[in-house]
């Protein structure tokens, strides 16, 4: 190898290292540009309403904490804002806005002021409407994200589901006893 060849190879390696480290540092930067207003995700108020809805779907029971205790709201907000496209974000946002109006129209107040039985009745009605409307309805996505966030949280995995940290061996099919939680 000549000195000229060694310098060329060294400069290529150095240039590649500088280019990739610069791109990596740019990608890891926490300075993200805010999305345009038309495609902005859900707001903090929307996330709080989603948490109330999720806590009604997954309430606290003697056997396990509810969705609020599991911290579902930040997870759902993160999933909607960072993982779903603008039409899905708009569907959730518009659906929550319509849900607020529905609460005032049918129950005379905000969802947070309703009793647990009124909340369940209202959500059962919204679920029936969502079944008729199909997959385009916002409630399907909100419920799916709530369930996903809850059952992938530490609380959901360890307290609502049966969780074994180191299972030992894999058994494909085991019968469940009545009342036994599913495996996490």
PDB file of N, CA and C in Angstrom, residues 57-156:
ATOM      1  N   UNK A  57     -63.536   2.258  30.758  1.00  0.00           N
ATOM      2  CA  UNK A  57     -63.449   0.953  30.091  1.00  0.00           C
ATOM      3  C   UNK A  57     -62.700  -0.041  30.979  1.00  0.00           C
ATOM      4  N   UNK A  58     -61.623   0.417  31.618  1.00  0.00           N
ATOM      5  CA  UNK A  58     -60.781  -0.431  32.467  1.00  0.00           C
ATOM      6  C   UNK A  58     -60.751   0.162  33.876  1.00  0.00           C
ATOM      7  N   UNK A  59     -61.827  -0.026  34.656  1.00  0.00           N
ATOM      8  CA  UNK A  59     -61.863   0.586  35.989  1.00  0.00           C
ATOM      9  C   UNK A  59     -61.017  -0.199  36.991  1.00  0.00           C
ATOM     10  N   UNK A  60     -60.787   0.435  38.118  1.00  0.00           N
ATOM     11  CA  UNK A  60     -60.089  -0.244  39.200  1.00  0.00           C
ATOM     12  C   UNK A  60     -61.009  -1.306  39.786  1.00  0.00           C
ATOM     13  N   UNK A  61     -60.473  -2.493  39.955  1.00  0.00           N
ATOM     14  CA  UNK A  61     -61.211  -3.601  40.556  1.00  0.00           C
ATOM     15  C   UNK A  61     -60.427  -4.089  41.770  1.00  0.00           C
ATOM     16  N   UNK A  62     -61.004  -4.955  42.586  1.00  0.00           N
ATOM     17  CA  UNK A  62     -60.218  -5.493  43.708  1.00  0.00           C
ATOM     18  C   UNK A  62     -58.971  -6.245  43.256  1.00  0.00           C
ATOM     19  N   UNK A  63     -58.990  -6.781  42.047  1.00  0.00           N
ATOM     20  CA  UNK A  63     -57.856  -7.569  41.572  1.00  0.00           C
ATOM     21  C   UNK A  63     -56.794  -6.750  40.857  1.00  0.00           C
ATOM     22  N   UNK A  64     -57.167  -5.579  40.315  1.00  0.00           N
ATOM     23  CA  UNK A  64     -56.175  -4.822  39.541  1.00  0.00           C
ATOM     24  C   UNK A  64     -56.522  -3.346  39.512  1.00  0.00           C
ATOM     25  N   UNK A  65     -55.498  -2.490  39.398  1.00  0.00           N
ATOM     26  CA  UNK A  65     -55.729  -1.046  39.258  1.00  0.00           C
ATOM     27  C   UNK A  65     -56.318  -0.722  37.880  1.00  0.00           C
ATOM     28  N   UNK A  66     -56.925   0.442  37.778  1.00  0.00           N
ATOM     29  CA  UNK A  66     -57.543   0.857  36.528  1.00  0.00           C
ATOM     30  C   UNK A  66     -56.564   1.537  35.590  1.00  0.00           C
ATOM     31  N   UNK A  67     -57.118   2.047  34.501  1.00  0.00           N
ATOM     32  CA  UNK A  67     -56.301   2.666  33.463  1.00  0.00           C
ATOM     33  C   UNK A  67     -55.608   3.930  33.955  1.00  0.00           C
ATOM     34  N   UNK A  68     -56.272   4.701  34.805  1.00  0.00           N
ATOM     35  CA  UNK A  68     -55.646   5.931  35.326  1.00  0.00           C
ATOM     36  C   UNK A  68     -54.431   5.591  36.172  1.00  0.00           C
ATOM     37  N   UNK A  69     -54.546   4.569  36.996  1.00  0.00           N
ATOM     38  CA  UNK A  69     -53.418   4.160  37.837  1.00  0.00           C
ATOM     39  C   UNK A  69     -52.261   3.628  37.003  1.00  0.00           C
ATOM     40  N   UNK A  70     -52.575   3.084  35.854  1.00  0.00           N
ATOM     41  CA  UNK A  70     -51.523   2.564  34.976  1.00  0.00           C
ATOM     42  C   UNK A  70     -50.870   3.662  34.154  1.00  0.00           C
ATOM     43  N   UNK A  71     -51.420   4.882  34.187  1.00  0.00           N
ATOM     44  CA  UNK A  71     -50.831   5.990  33.430  1.00  0.00           C
ATOM     45  C   UNK A  71     -51.039   5.855  31.935  1.00  0.00           C
ATOM     46  N   UNK A  72     -52.256   5.560  31.537  1.00  0.00           N
ATOM     47  CA  UNK A  72     -52.560   5.310  30.135  1.00  0.00           C
ATOM     48  C   UNK A  72     -52.508   6.584  29.289  1.00  0.00           C
ATOM     49  N   UNK A  73     -52.898   7.722  29.833  1.00  0.00           N
ATOM     50  CA  UNK A  73     -53.032   8.952  29.038  1.00  0.00           C
ATOM     51  C   UNK A  73     -51.749   9.364  28.320  1.00  0.00           C
ATOM     52  N   UNK A  74     -50.600   9.426  29.000  1.00  0.00           N
ATOM     53  CA  UNK A  74     -49.404   9.835  28.251  1.00  0.00           C
ATOM     54  C   UNK A  74     -49.012   8.846  27.158  1.00  0.00           C
ATOM     55  N   UNK A  75     -49.268   7.573  27.394  1.00  0.00           N
ATOM     56  CA  UNK A  75     -48.925   6.565  26.385  1.00  0.00           C
ATOM     57  C   UNK A  75     -49.818   6.725  25.159  1.00  0.00           C
ATOM     58  N   UNK A  76     -51.123   6.901  25.395  1.00  0.00           N
ATOM     59  CA  UNK A  76     -52.056   7.068  24.280  1.00  0.00           C
ATOM     60  C   UNK A  76     -51.729   8.347  23.520  1.00  0.00           C
ATOM     61  N   UNK A  77     -51.441   9.426  24.229  1.00  0.00           N
ATOM     62  CA  UNK A  77     -51.096  10.681  23.557  1.00  0.00           C
ATOM     63  C   UNK A  77     -49.835  10.512  22.722  1.00  0.00           C
ATOM     64  N   UNK A  78     -48.843   9.817  23.267  1.00  0.00           N
ATOM     65  CA  UNK A  78     -47.606   9.579  22.514  1.00  0.00           C
ATOM     66  C   UNK A  78     -47.877   8.745  21.272  1.00  0.00           C
ATOM     67  N   UNK A  79     -48.679   7.695  21.423  1.00  0.00           N
ATOM     68  CA  UNK A  79     -48.981   6.836  20.268  1.00  0.00           C
ATOM     69  C   UNK A  79     -49.722   7.620  19.185  1.00  0.00           C
ATOM     70  N   UNK A  80     -50.718   8.393  19.593  1.00  0.00           N
ATOM     71  CA  UNK A  80     -51.501   9.140  18.600  1.00  0.00           C
ATOM     72  C   UNK A  80     -50.630  10.193  17.934  1.00  0.00           C
ATOM     73  N   UNK A  81     -49.876  10.943  18.724  1.00  0.00           N
ATOM     74  CA  UNK A  81     -49.116  12.072  18.171  1.00  0.00           C
ATOM     75  C   UNK A  81     -47.900  11.647  17.366  1.00  0.00           C
ATOM     76  N   UNK A  82     -47.262  10.537  17.761  1.00  0.00           N
ATOM     77  CA  UNK A  82     -46.017  10.159  17.099  1.00  0.00           C
ATOM     78  C   UNK A  82     -46.150   8.987  16.135  1.00  0.00           C
ATOM     79  N   UNK A  83     -47.182   8.178  16.271  1.00  0.00           N
ATOM     80  CA  UNK A  83     -47.242   6.953  15.478  1.00  0.00           C
ATOM     81  C   UNK A  83     -48.388   6.915  14.467  1.00  0.00           C
ATOM     82  N   UNK A  84     -49.344   7.786  14.600  1.00  0.00           N
ATOM     83  CA  UNK A  84     -50.483   7.757  13.675  1.00  0.00           C
ATOM     84  C   UNK A  84     -50.417   8.950  12.732  1.00  0.00           C
ATOM     85  N   UNK A  85     -50.963   8.747  11.543  1.00  0.00           N
ATOM     86  CA  UNK A  85     -50.930   9.805  10.535  1.00  0.00           C
ATOM     87  C   UNK A  85     -51.975  10.883  10.843  1.00  0.00           C
ATOM     88  N   UNK A  86     -51.921  11.948  10.075  1.00  0.00           N
ATOM     89  CA  UNK A  86     -52.787  13.107  10.318  1.00  0.00           C
ATOM     90  C   UNK A  86     -54.276  12.765  10.250  1.00  0.00           C
ATOM     91  N   UNK A  87     -54.728  11.934   9.294  1.00  0.00           N
ATOM     92  CA  UNK A  87     -56.168  11.614   9.292  1.00  0.00           C
ATOM     93  C   UNK A  87     -56.616  10.874  10.564  1.00  0.00           C
ATOM     94  N   UNK A  88     -55.800   9.977  11.074  1.00  0.00           N
ATOM     95  CA  UNK A  88     -56.169   9.279  12.316  1.00  0.00           C
ATOM     96  C   UNK A  88     -56.163  10.239  13.499  1.00  0.00           C
ATOM     97  N   UNK A  89     -55.177  11.132  13.546  1.00  0.00           N
ATOM     98  CA  UNK A  89     -55.142  12.134  14.614  1.00  0.00           C
ATOM     99  C   UNK A  89     -56.381  13.025  14.551  1.00  0.00           C
ATOM    100  N   UNK A  90     -56.747  13.421  13.340  1.00  0.00           N
ATOM    101  CA  UNK A  90     -57.923  14.272  13.165  1.00  0.00           C
ATOM    102  C   UNK A  90     -59.197  13.518  13.565  1.00  0.00           C
ATOM    103  N   UNK A  91     -59.247  12.217  13.246  1.00  0.00           N
ATOM    104  CA  UNK A  91     -60.421  11.412  13.605  1.00  0.00           C
ATOM    105  C   UNK A  91     -60.598  11.374  15.115  1.00  0.00           C
ATOM    106  N   UNK A  92     -59.495  11.152  15.850  1.00  0.00           N
ATOM    107  CA  UNK A  92     -59.559  11.121  17.314  1.00  0.00           C
ATOM    108  C   UNK A  92     -59.943  12.494  17.849  1.00  0.00           C
ATOM    109  N   UNK A  93     -59.286  13.528  17.350  1.00  0.00           N
ATOM    110  CA  UNK A  93     -59.528  14.891  17.840  1.00  0.00           C
ATOM    111  C   UNK A  93     -60.976  15.323  17.585  1.00  0.00           C
ATOM    112  N   UNK A  94     -61.448  15.089  16.364  1.00  0.00           N
ATOM    113  CA  UNK A  94     -62.831  15.461  16.037  1.00  0.00           C
ATOM    114  C   UNK A  94     -63.827  14.599  16.808  1.00  0.00           C
ATOM    115  N   UNK A  95     -63.485  13.330  16.978  1.00  0.00           N
ATOM    116  CA  UNK A  95     -64.362  12.446  17.733  1.00  0.00           C
ATOM    117  C   UNK A  95     -64.480  12.861  19.190  1.00  0.00           C
ATOM    118  N   UNK A  96     -63.385  13.265  19.785  1.00  0.00           N
ATOM    119  CA  UNK A  96     -63.444  13.718  21.187  1.00  0.00           C
ATOM    120  C   UNK A  96     -64.238  15.021  21.307  1.00  0.00           C
ATOM    121  N   UNK A  97     -64.094  15.877  20.317  1.00  0.00           N
ATOM    122  CA  UNK A  97     -64.869  17.123  20.334  1.00  0.00           C
ATOM    123  C   UNK A  97     -66.364  16.809  20.220  1.00  0.00           C
ATOM    124  N   UNK A  98     -66.729  15.901  19.345  1.00  0.00           N
ATOM    125  CA  UNK A  98     -68.135  15.504  19.206  1.00  0.00           C
ATOM    126  C   UNK A  98     -68.616  14.790  20.474  1.00  0.00           C
ATOM    127  N   UNK A  99     -67.708  14.033  21.109  1.00  0.00           N
ATOM    128  CA  UNK A  99     -68.071  13.329  22.343  1.00  0.00           C
ATOM    129  C   UNK A  99     -68.360  14.323  23.468  1.00  0.00           C
ATOM    130  N   UNK A 100     -67.589  15.383  23.537  1.00  0.00           N
ATOM    131  CA  UNK A 100     -67.860  16.422  24.552  1.00  0.00           C
ATOM    132  C   UNK A 100     -69.251  17.026  24.335  1.00  0.00           C
ATOM    133  N   UNK A 101     -69.571  17.318  23.085  1.00  0.00           N
ATOM    134  CA  UNK A 101     -70.888  17.886  22.771  1.00  0.00           C
ATOM    135  C   UNK A 101     -71.992  16.878  23.084  1.00  0.00           C
ATOM    136  N   UNK A 102     -71.735  15.610  22.822  1.00  0.00           N
ATOM    137  CA  UNK A 102     -72.717  14.567  23.119  1.00  0.00           C
ATOM    138  C   UNK A 102     -72.963  14.458  24.624  1.00  0.00           C
ATOM    139  N   UNK A 103     -71.907  14.566  25.416  1.00  0.00           N
ATOM    140  CA  UNK A 103     -72.041  14.515  26.883  1.00  0.00           C
ATOM    141  C   UNK A 103     -72.920  15.649  27.381  1.00  0.00           C
ATOM    142  N   UNK A 104     -72.680  16.837  26.866  1.00  0.00           N
ATOM    143  CA  UNK A 104     -73.476  17.996  27.291  1.00  0.00           C
ATOM    144  C   UNK A 104     -74.916  17.829  26.827  1.00  0.00           C
ATOM    145  N   UNK A 105     -75.094  17.351  25.601  1.00  0.00           N
ATOM    146  CA  UNK A 105     -76.438  17.206  25.038  1.00  0.00           C
ATOM    147  C   UNK A 105     -77.249  16.127  25.764  1.00  0.00           C
ATOM    148  N   UNK A 106     -76.664  14.964  25.998  1.00  0.00           N
ATOM    149  CA  UNK A 106     -77.401  13.849  26.585  1.00  0.00           C
ATOM    150  C   UNK A 106     -77.427  13.865  28.105  1.00  0.00           C
ATOM    151  N   UNK A 107     -76.334  14.328  28.725  1.00  0.00           N
ATOM    152  CA  UNK A 107     -76.224  14.222  30.183  1.00  0.00           C
ATOM    153  C   UNK A 107     -76.176  15.575  30.881  1.00  0.00           C
ATOM    154  N   UNK A 108     -76.094  16.641  30.137  1.00  0.00           N
ATOM    155  CA  UNK A 108     -76.122  17.959  30.729  1.00  0.00           C
ATOM    156  C   UNK A 108     -74.817  18.427  31.344  1.00  0.00           C
ATOM    157  N   UNK A 109     -73.729  17.761  31.069  1.00  0.00           N
ATOM    158  CA  UNK A 109     -72.455  18.185  31.631  1.00  0.00           C
ATOM    159  C   UNK A 109     -71.282  17.437  31.037  1.00  0.00           C
ATOM    160  N   UNK A 110     -70.122  17.738  31.595  1.00  0.00           N
ATOM    161  CA  UNK A 110     -68.901  17.106  31.113  1.00  0.00           C
ATOM    162  C   UNK A 110     -68.844  15.643  31.535  1.00  0.00           C
ATOM    163  N   UNK A 111     -68.082  14.855  30.789  1.00  0.00           N
ATOM    164  CA  UNK A 111     -67.948  13.428  31.072  1.00  0.00           C
ATOM    165  C   UNK A 111     -67.362  13.191  32.453  1.00  0.00           C
ATOM    166  N   UNK A 112     -66.458  14.077  32.877  1.00  0.00           N
ATOM    167  CA  UNK A 112     -65.798  13.894  34.175  1.00  0.00           C
ATOM    168  C   UNK A 112     -66.757  14.079  35.341  1.00  0.00           C
ATOM    169  N   UNK A 113     -67.876  14.736  35.116  1.00  0.00           N
ATOM    170  CA  UNK A 113     -68.846  14.985  36.199  1.00  0.00           C
ATOM    171  C   UNK A 113     -69.916  13.897  36.294  1.00  0.00           C
ATOM    172  N   UNK A 114     -69.894  12.953  35.377  1.00  0.00           N
ATOM    173  CA  UNK A 114     -70.909  11.900  35.374  1.00  0.00           C
ATOM    174  C   UNK A 114     -70.554  10.820  36.381  1.00  0.00           C
ATOM    175  N   UNK A 115     -71.580  10.128  36.852  1.00  0.00           N
ATOM    176  CA  UNK A 115     -71.347   8.997  37.746  1.00  0.00           C
ATOM    177  C   UNK A 115     -70.808   7.822  36.923  1.00  0.00           C
ATOM    178  N   UNK A 116     -70.200   6.839  37.579  1.00  0.00           N
ATOM    179  CA  UNK A 116     -69.679   5.690  36.813  1.00  0.00           C
ATOM    180  C   UNK A 116     -70.744   4.986  35.984  1.00  0.00           C
ATOM    181  N   UNK A 117     -71.953   4.854  36.513  1.00  0.00           N
ATOM    182  CA  UNK A 117     -73.000   4.175  35.730  1.00  0.00           C
ATOM    183  C   UNK A 117     -73.421   5.022  34.529  1.00  0.00           C
ATOM    184  N   UNK A 118     -73.477   6.348  34.689  1.00  0.00           N
ATOM    185  CA  UNK A 118     -73.805   7.217  33.550  1.00  0.00           C
ATOM    186  C   UNK A 118     -72.703   7.158  32.490  1.00  0.00           C
ATOM    187  N   UNK A 119     -71.470   7.103  32.951  1.00  0.00           N
ATOM    188  CA  UNK A 119     -70.352   6.984  32.002  1.00  0.00           C
ATOM    189  C   UNK A 119     -70.445   5.683  31.200  1.00  0.00           C
ATOM    190  N   UNK A 120     -70.716   4.590  31.913  1.00  0.00           N
ATOM    191  CA  UNK A 120     -70.813   3.297  31.227  1.00  0.00           C
ATOM    192  C   UNK A 120     -71.959   3.286  30.223  1.00  0.00           C
ATOM    193  N   UNK A 121     -73.095   3.866  30.599  1.00  0.00           N
ATOM    194  CA  UNK A 121     -74.244   3.922  29.690  1.00  0.00           C
ATOM    195  C   UNK A 121     -73.919   4.753  28.462  1.00  0.00           C
ATOM    196  N   UNK A 122     -73.293   5.903  28.681  1.00  0.00           N
ATOM    197  CA  UNK A 122     -72.937   6.771  27.560  1.00  0.00           C
ATOM    198  C   UNK A 122     -71.935   6.085  26.628  1.00  0.00           C
ATOM    199  N   UNK A 123     -70.922   5.430  27.201  1.00  0.00           N
ATOM    200  CA  UNK A 123     -69.928   4.754  26.362  1.00  0.00           C
ATOM    201  C   UNK A 123     -70.522   3.545  25.654  1.00  0.00           C
ATOM    202  N   UNK A 124     -71.479   2.876  26.280  1.00  0.00           N
ATOM    203  CA  UNK A 124     -72.155   1.764  25.589  1.00  0.00           C
ATOM    204  C   UNK A 124     -72.907   2.282  24.364  1.00  0.00           C
ATOM    205  N   UNK A 125     -73.534   3.456  24.496  1.00  0.00           N
ATOM    206  CA  UNK A 125     -74.212   4.060  23.351  1.00  0.00           C
ATOM    207  C   UNK A 125     -73.236   4.454  22.252  1.00  0.00           C
ATOM    208  N   UNK A 126     -72.113   5.022  22.645  1.00  0.00           N
ATOM    209  CA  UNK A 126     -71.093   5.406  21.657  1.00  0.00           C
ATOM    210  C   UNK A 126     -70.522   4.161  20.989  1.00  0.00           C
ATOM    211  N   UNK A 127     -70.335   3.094  21.758  1.00  0.00           N
ATOM    212  CA  UNK A 127     -69.823   1.847  21.185  1.00  0.00           C
ATOM    213  C   UNK A 127     -70.812   1.272  20.179  1.00  0.00           C
ATOM    214  N   UNK A 128     -72.108   1.330  20.499  1.00  0.00           N
ATOM    215  CA  UNK A 128     -73.116   0.835  19.551  1.00  0.00           C
ATOM    216  C   UNK A 128     -73.100   1.661  18.263  1.00  0.00           C
ATOM    217  N   UNK A 129     -72.938   2.975  18.402  1.00  0.00           N
ATOM    218  CA  UNK A 129     -72.831   3.829  17.211  1.00  0.00           C
ATOM    219  C   UNK A 129     -71.574   3.488  16.417  1.00  0.00           C
ATOM    220  N   UNK A 130     -70.492   3.204  17.117  1.00  0.00           N
ATOM    221  CA  UNK A 130     -69.226   2.882  16.452  1.00  0.00           C
ATOM    222  C   UNK A 130     -69.326   1.562  15.692  1.00  0.00           C
ATOM    223  N   UNK A 131     -70.037   0.602  16.251  1.00  0.00           N
ATOM    224  CA  UNK A 131     -70.208  -0.680  15.560  1.00  0.00           C
ATOM    225  C   UNK A 131     -70.980  -0.468  14.264  1.00  0.00           C
ATOM    226  N   UNK A 132     -72.014   0.374  14.316  1.00  0.00           N
ATOM    227  CA  UNK A 132     -72.798   0.659  13.102  1.00  0.00           C
ATOM    228  C   UNK A 132     -71.973   1.422  12.074  1.00  0.00           C
ATOM    229  N   UNK A 133     -71.122   2.350  12.551  1.00  0.00           N
ATOM    230  CA  UNK A 133     -70.342   3.201  11.640  1.00  0.00           C
ATOM    231  C   UNK A 133     -69.164   2.472  11.009  1.00  0.00           C
ATOM    232  N   UNK A 134     -68.652   1.447  11.655  1.00  0.00           N
ATOM    233  CA  UNK A 134     -67.514   0.716  11.098  1.00  0.00           C
ATOM    234  C   UNK A 134     -66.186   1.241  11.606  1.00  0.00           C
ATOM    235  N   UNK A 135     -65.129   0.864  10.906  1.00  0.00           N
ATOM    236  CA  UNK A 135     -63.772   1.176  11.361  1.00  0.00           C
ATOM    237  C   UNK A 135     -63.432   2.662  11.305  1.00  0.00           C
ATOM    238  N   UNK A 136     -64.193   3.452  10.604  1.00  0.00           N
ATOM    239  CA  UNK A 136     -63.884   4.887  10.489  1.00  0.00           C
ATOM    240  C   UNK A 136     -64.260   5.669  11.750  1.00  0.00           C
ATOM    241  N   UNK A 137     -64.964   5.042  12.687  1.00  0.00           N
ATOM    242  CA  UNK A 137     -65.384   5.744  13.901  1.00  0.00           C
ATOM    243  C   UNK A 137     -64.194   5.906  14.849  1.00  0.00           C
ATOM    244  N   UNK A 138     -64.132   7.021  15.543  1.00  0.00           N
ATOM    245  CA  UNK A 138     -63.008   7.343  16.413  1.00  0.00           C
ATOM    246  C   UNK A 138     -62.939   6.414  17.625  1.00  0.00           C
ATOM    247  N   UNK A 139     -64.080   5.912  18.094  1.00  0.00           N
ATOM    248  CA  UNK A 139     -64.098   5.161  19.343  1.00  0.00           C
ATOM    249  C   UNK A 139     -63.335   3.838  19.229  1.00  0.00           C
ATOM    250  N   UNK A 140     -63.350   3.209  18.053  1.00  0.00           N
ATOM    251  CA  UNK A 140     -62.591   1.970  17.880  1.00  0.00           C
ATOM    252  C   UNK A 140     -61.108   2.211  18.159  1.00  0.00           C
ATOM    253  N   UNK A 141     -60.572   3.267  17.566  1.00  0.00           N
ATOM    254  CA  UNK A 141     -59.153   3.574  17.740  1.00  0.00           C
ATOM    255  C   UNK A 141     -58.844   3.966  19.178  1.00  0.00           C
ATOM    256  N   UNK A 142     -59.726   4.759  19.797  1.00  0.00           N
ATOM    257  CA  UNK A 142     -59.501   5.177  21.183  1.00  0.00           C
ATOM    258  C   UNK A 142     -59.518   3.975  22.130  1.00  0.00           C
ATOM    259  N   UNK A 143     -60.461   3.077  21.931  1.00  0.00           N
ATOM    260  CA  UNK A 143     -60.526   1.887  22.784  1.00  0.00           C
ATOM    261  C   UNK A 143     -59.324   0.978  22.559  1.00  0.00           C
ATOM    262  N   UNK A 144     -58.961   0.787  21.288  1.00  0.00           N
ATOM    263  CA  UNK A 144     -57.813  -0.064  20.986  1.00  0.00           C
ATOM    264  C   UNK A 144     -56.536   0.488  21.618  1.00  0.00           C
ATOM    265  N   UNK A 145     -56.324   1.797  21.498  1.00  0.00           N
ATOM    266  CA  UNK A 145     -55.119   2.399  22.080  1.00  0.00           C
ATOM    267  C   UNK A 145     -55.141   2.316  23.601  1.00  0.00           C
ATOM    268  N   UNK A 146     -56.310   2.490  24.201  1.00  0.00           N
ATOM    269  CA  UNK A 146     -56.416   2.389  25.662  1.00  0.00           C
ATOM    270  C   UNK A 146     -56.057   0.982  26.128  1.00  0.00           C
ATOM    271  N   UNK A 147     -56.600  -0.020  25.455  1.00  0.00           N
ATOM    272  CA  UNK A 147     -56.311  -1.407  25.835  1.00  0.00           C
ATOM    273  C   UNK A 147     -54.837  -1.734  25.620  1.00  0.00           C
ATOM    274  N   UNK A 148     -54.320  -1.292  24.489  1.00  0.00           N
ATOM    275  CA  UNK A 148     -52.903  -1.567  24.184  1.00  0.00           C
ATOM    276  C   UNK A 148     -51.992  -0.901  25.214  1.00  0.00           C
ATOM    277  N   UNK A 149     -52.286   0.358  25.554  1.00  0.00           N
ATOM    278  CA  UNK A 149     -51.457   1.081  26.524  1.00  0.00           C
ATOM    279  C   UNK A 149     -51.560   0.432  27.903  1.00  0.00           C
ATOM    280  N   UNK A 150     -52.763   0.023  28.291  1.00  0.00           N
ATOM    281  CA  UNK A 150     -52.936  -0.559  29.617  1.00  0.00           C
ATOM    282  C   UNK A 150     -52.229  -1.909  29.729  1.00  0.00           C
ATOM    283  N   UNK A 151     -52.462  -2.785  28.773  1.00  0.00           N
ATOM    284  CA  UNK A 151     -51.917  -4.131  28.890  1.00  0.00           C
ATOM    285  C   UNK A 151     -50.442  -4.215  28.524  1.00  0.00           C
ATOM    286  N   UNK A 152     -49.859  -3.151  28.007  1.00  0.00           N
ATOM    287  CA  UNK A 152     -48.412  -3.135  27.803  1.00  0.00           C
ATOM    288  C   UNK A 152     -47.698  -2.345  28.902  1.00  0.00           C
ATOM    289  N   UNK A 153     -48.465  -1.776  29.837  1.00  0.00           N
ATOM    290  CA  UNK A 153     -47.840  -1.072  30.962  1.00  0.00           C
ATOM    291  C   UNK A 153     -47.418  -2.081  32.029  1.00  0.00           C
ATOM    292  N   UNK A 154     -46.552  -1.653  32.920  1.00  0.00           N
ATOM    293  CA  UNK A 154     -46.104  -2.541  33.998  1.00  0.00           C
ATOM    294  C   UNK A 154     -47.286  -2.954  34.871  1.00  0.00           C
ATOM    295  N   UNK A 155     -48.179  -2.005  35.143  1.00  0.00           N
ATOM    296  CA  UNK A 155     -49.350  -2.312  35.963  1.00  0.00           C
ATOM    297  C   UNK A 155     -50.222  -3.358  35.287  1.00  0.00           C
ATOM    298  N   UNK A 156     -50.503  -3.158  34.023  1.00  0.00           N
ATOM    299  CA  UNK A 156     -51.341  -4.112  33.309  1.00  0.00           C
ATOM    300  C   UNK A 156     -50.689  -5.472  33.171  1.00  0.00           C
TER     301      UNK A 156
END
